[in-house]
Coordinates of C-alpha atoms and ligand atoms in Angstrom, one line a residue:
M1 CA 0.0 0.0 0.0
P2 CA 1.4 3.5 -0.9
K3 CA 2.8 5.3 2.1
R4 CA 0.3 8.2 1.9
E5 CA -2.7 5.9 1.8
K6 CA -1.5 3.9 4.8
A7 CA -1.0 7.1 6.8
V8 CA -4.6 8.2 5.9
Q9 CA -6.0 4.9 6.9
Q10 CA -4.1 5.0 10.2
S11 CA -5.2 8.5 11.0
R12 CA -8.8 7.3 10.5
R13 CA -8.3 4.5 12.9
T14 CA -6.5 6.7 15.5
P15 CA -8.9 8.6 17.6
R16 CA -8.3 12.3 17.3
E17 CA -9.3 13.0 20.9
R18 CA -8.8 11.0 24.1
V19 CA -9.4 11.7 27.8
R20 CA -6.9 10.6 30.4
V21 CA -8.5 10.2 33.8
L22 CA -7.2 12.7 36.3
I23 CA -9.7 12.4 39.2
T24 CA -11.9 9.4 39.4
G25 CA -15.7 9.6 40.1
G26 CA -15.1 7.9 43.5
R27 CA -12.6 10.5 44.6
I28 CA -14.9 13.3 43.5
Q29 CA -17.8 11.9 45.5
K30 CA -15.7 11.5 48.6
R31 CA -14.3 15.0 48.4
I32 CA -17.8 16.5 47.8
Q33 CA -19.1 14.7 50.9
A34 CA -16.3 16.3 53.0
L35 CA -16.9 19.7 51.5
A36 CA -20.7 19.4 52.2
M37 CA -20.0 18.7 55.9
E38 CA -17.5 21.6 56.1
I39 CA -20.0 24.0 54.7
R40 CA -22.7 22.8 57.1
K41 CA -20.3 23.1 60.0
D42 CA -19.5 26.7 59.1
F43 CA -23.2 27.6 59.0
P44 CA -25.0 25.3 61.5
G45 CA -28.8 25.5 61.5
E46 CA -28.8 28.1 58.7
S47 CA -30.7 27.8 55.4
L48 CA -28.2 27.6 52.6
H49 CA -28.9 29.1 49.2
L50 CA -26.7 27.4 46.5
V51 CA -26.2 29.4 43.3
S52 CA -24.7 27.5 40.5
V53 CA -23.3 28.7 37.2
L54 CA -24.8 27.0 34.1
K55 CA -24.0 24.7 32.7
G56 CA -20.7 23.4 34.1
G57 CA -21.5 23.8 37.8
V58 CA -24.7 21.7 37.7
F59 CA -23.2 18.3 38.4
F60 CA -21.2 19.7 41.4
L61 CA -24.3 21.5 42.7
T62 CA -26.6 18.5 42.7
D63 CA -24.0 16.2 44.4
L64 CA -23.1 18.9 47.0
A65 CA -26.8 19.7 47.7
R66 CA -27.5 16.0 48.3
N67 CA -24.7 15.8 50.9
I68 CA -25.5 18.9 52.9
P69 CA -27.8 18.1 55.8
G70 CA -30.6 20.5 56.7
E71 CA -32.3 23.2 54.7
V72 CA -30.9 23.9 51.3
S73 CA -32.4 25.8 48.3
F74 CA -30.8 26.6 45.0
D75 CA -30.9 28.9 41.9
F76 CA -29.0 29.2 38.6
I77 CA -27.3 32.0 36.7
A78 CA -25.6 31.9 33.3
V79 CA -22.8 33.9 31.9
S80 CA -20.9 34.0 28.6
S81 CA -17.3 35.0 28.7
Y82 CA -15.2 36.4 25.9
G83 CA -11.9 34.6 26.1
Q84 CA -8.6 36.4 26.5
K85 CA -7.9 35.9 22.8
T86 CA -11.0 37.6 21.4
H87 CA -11.3 40.2 24.1
S88 CA -8.3 41.6 26.0
S89 CA -10.3 42.4 29.1
G90 CA -11.8 38.8 29.3
Q91 CA -15.2 40.4 29.8
V92 CA -18.1 38.5 31.2
R93 CA -21.7 39.0 30.3
L94 CA -24.8 37.9 32.1
T95 CA -27.1 35.8 29.9
R96 CA -29.5 34.4 32.6
D97 CA -30.2 36.1 35.9
L98 CA -31.3 34.4 39.2
D99 CA -35.0 33.7 39.7
S100 CA -35.2 35.1 43.2
S101 CA -33.6 37.7 45.4
I102 CA -30.5 36.8 47.5
E103 CA -30.9 39.6 50.0
G104 CA -30.4 38.4 53.5
K105 CA -29.6 34.9 52.4
T106 CA -26.5 32.7 53.1
V107 CA -25.3 32.2 49.6
V108 CA -22.8 29.7 48.3
V109 CA -21.7 30.2 44.7
V110 CA -21.0 26.8 43.2
E111 CA -18.7 26.7 40.2
D112 CA -17.0 23.8 38.3
I113 CA -13.6 25.4 38.0
L114 CA -11.7 28.5 39.0
D115 CA -9.4 29.4 36.2
T116 CA -8.5 33.0 35.4
G117 CA -11.0 34.0 38.0
M118 CA -12.7 36.5 35.6
T119 CA -16.1 34.8 35.8
L120 CA -16.2 34.6 39.6
Q121 CA -14.9 38.1 40.1
Y122 CA -17.8 39.4 37.9
L123 CA -20.4 37.3 39.8
L124 CA -19.1 38.2 43.3
R125 CA -19.3 41.9 42.5
L126 CA -22.8 41.4 41.2
F127 CA -24.0 39.4 44.2
E128 CA -22.4 41.7 46.8
Q129 CA -24.5 44.5 45.5
R130 CA -27.6 42.5 46.3
K131 CA -26.8 42.3 50.0
P132 CA -26.7 38.6 51.0
K133 CA -26.2 37.8 54.6
H134 CA -23.1 35.8 53.8
L135 CA -21.4 35.1 50.4
R136 CA -19.1 32.1 50.0
V137 CA -17.5 30.3 47.0
A138 CA -17.2 26.6 46.4
V139 CA -15.3 25.3 43.4
L140 CA -14.7 21.7 42.5
L141 CA -11.4 22.4 40.7
D142 CA -8.9 25.2 41.1
K143 CA -6.1 26.0 38.6
P144 CA -4.1 28.6 40.6
E145 CA -1.4 28.9 37.8
R146 CA -3.9 30.6 35.5
R147 CA -5.3 33.2 37.9
I148 CA -5.6 36.8 36.6
A149 CA -8.3 38.2 38.9
A150 CA -7.7 38.1 42.7
V151 CA -10.5 35.8 43.6
H152 CA -10.6 33.5 46.6
A153 CA -12.6 30.3 46.9
D154 CA -13.7 29.3 50.4
Y155 CA -14.2 25.6 49.5
V156 CA -11.9 23.9 47.0
G157 CA -12.4 20.3 45.9
F158 CA -9.1 19.7 44.1
S159 CA -6.2 22.0 43.1
I160 CA -5.0 20.9 39.6
P161 CA -2.1 21.7 37.3
N162 CA -2.6 24.0 34.2
E163 CA -4.2 21.4 31.9
F164 CA -7.4 21.5 30.0
V165 CA -9.9 19.2 31.7
V166 CA -13.3 17.8 30.8
G167 CA -16.0 15.7 32.5
Y168 CA -18.2 16.1 35.5
G169 CA -19.9 19.1 33.9
L170 CA -16.8 20.5 32.1
D171 CA -17.0 20.6 28.3
Y172 CA -14.9 20.8 25.2
A173 CA -17.3 22.3 22.5
E174 CA -20.3 21.1 24.7
R175 CA -19.0 17.5 24.7
Y176 CA -17.8 15.3 27.6
R177 CA -19.9 17.0 30.3
N178 CA -21.5 13.7 31.1
L179 CA -18.3 11.9 32.1
P180 CA -18.6 10.8 35.8
Y181 CA -14.8 11.7 36.2
V182 CA -12.5 14.6 35.4
G183 CA -9.9 13.9 32.8
V184 CA -7.2 15.7 30.7
L185 CA -8.2 16.2 27.1
L186 CA -5.6 15.0 24.6
L187 CA -5.9 16.2 21.0
G188 CA -4.6 15.3 17.6
P189 CA -3.0 12.3 15.9
G190 CA -0.1 12.4 18.4
L191 CA -2.7 13.1 21.2
K192 CA -1.1 16.1 22.6
K193 CA -2.6 17.9 25.6
K194 CA -4.9 20.7 24.7
R195 CA -3.4 23.9 25.8
A196 CA -5.7 25.8 28.3
E197 CA -5.5 29.0 26.2
D198 CA -6.4 27.3 22.9
Ligands
IMP1 P1 -12.5 31.8 34.5 O1 -13.4 32.9 34.3 O2 -11.3 31.9 33.6 O3 -12.1 31.4 35.9 O4 -13.2 30.6 33.8 C1 -14.1 29.8 34.3 C2 -14.8 29.1 33.2 O5 -14.0 28.7 32.1 C3 -15.3 27.8 33.8 O6 -16.5 27.9 34.4 C4 -15.3 26.9 32.6 O7 -16.6 27.0 32.0 C5 -14.2 27.4 31.7 N1 -13.0 26.6 31.9 C6 -11.8 27.0 32.5 N2 -10.9 26.0 32.5 C7 -11.5 24.9 31.9 C8 -11.0 23.6 31.5 O8 -9.9 23.2 31.8 N3 -11.9 22.8 30.9 C9 -13.2 23.2 30.6 N4 -13.7 24.5 30.8 C10 -12.8 25.3 31.5
MG2 MG1 -18.4 27.3 33.8

């Protein structure tokens, strides 16, 4: 078989994307149970209002909510961000607001990942204006190396290296959100890691 044809056939057989498991579903569940207890211990007897960022934060929110004893309510917000490449300021825009007021409530913002911090910085500024009783942040994953905005998360599931991850709510072009684990996305025939800023 001519060399070129063979290469084409091989590249068809070789998957162009693969996911390498970074954090198993079991480890995620165990960590969330511990975070849920920590949050409840910090606010014993209080009604907790969890606010999650669509869509990535939803898996984390539902598992966290199931593990927090006592009274819990939740709401959702959606934002779209212009990446660093297309917009130098990394601007964030609100695309769906909360259903109800957070005034006087003990609010925990639940996010999938804290990366540059631009999204959370925007949300925290917005929520602070609405006068909650307490405002806390829970993130499943933290990539401290990529931080631009000075944002602090009160509850962190796992600190991870600067790699592009998918699964457990996190997507690559809307895919892989349904994976029960978190994995590093490998791209291309040589399956190189996707760079976080791509
Ligand atoms: P930040 O505003 O840069 O902190 O970005 C937060 C958002 O970027 C997250 O809510 C994710 O939607 C997305 N994001 C950041 N890092 C990753 C990643 O490694 N995989 C998938 N999405 C990511
Ligand atoms: Mg997100």
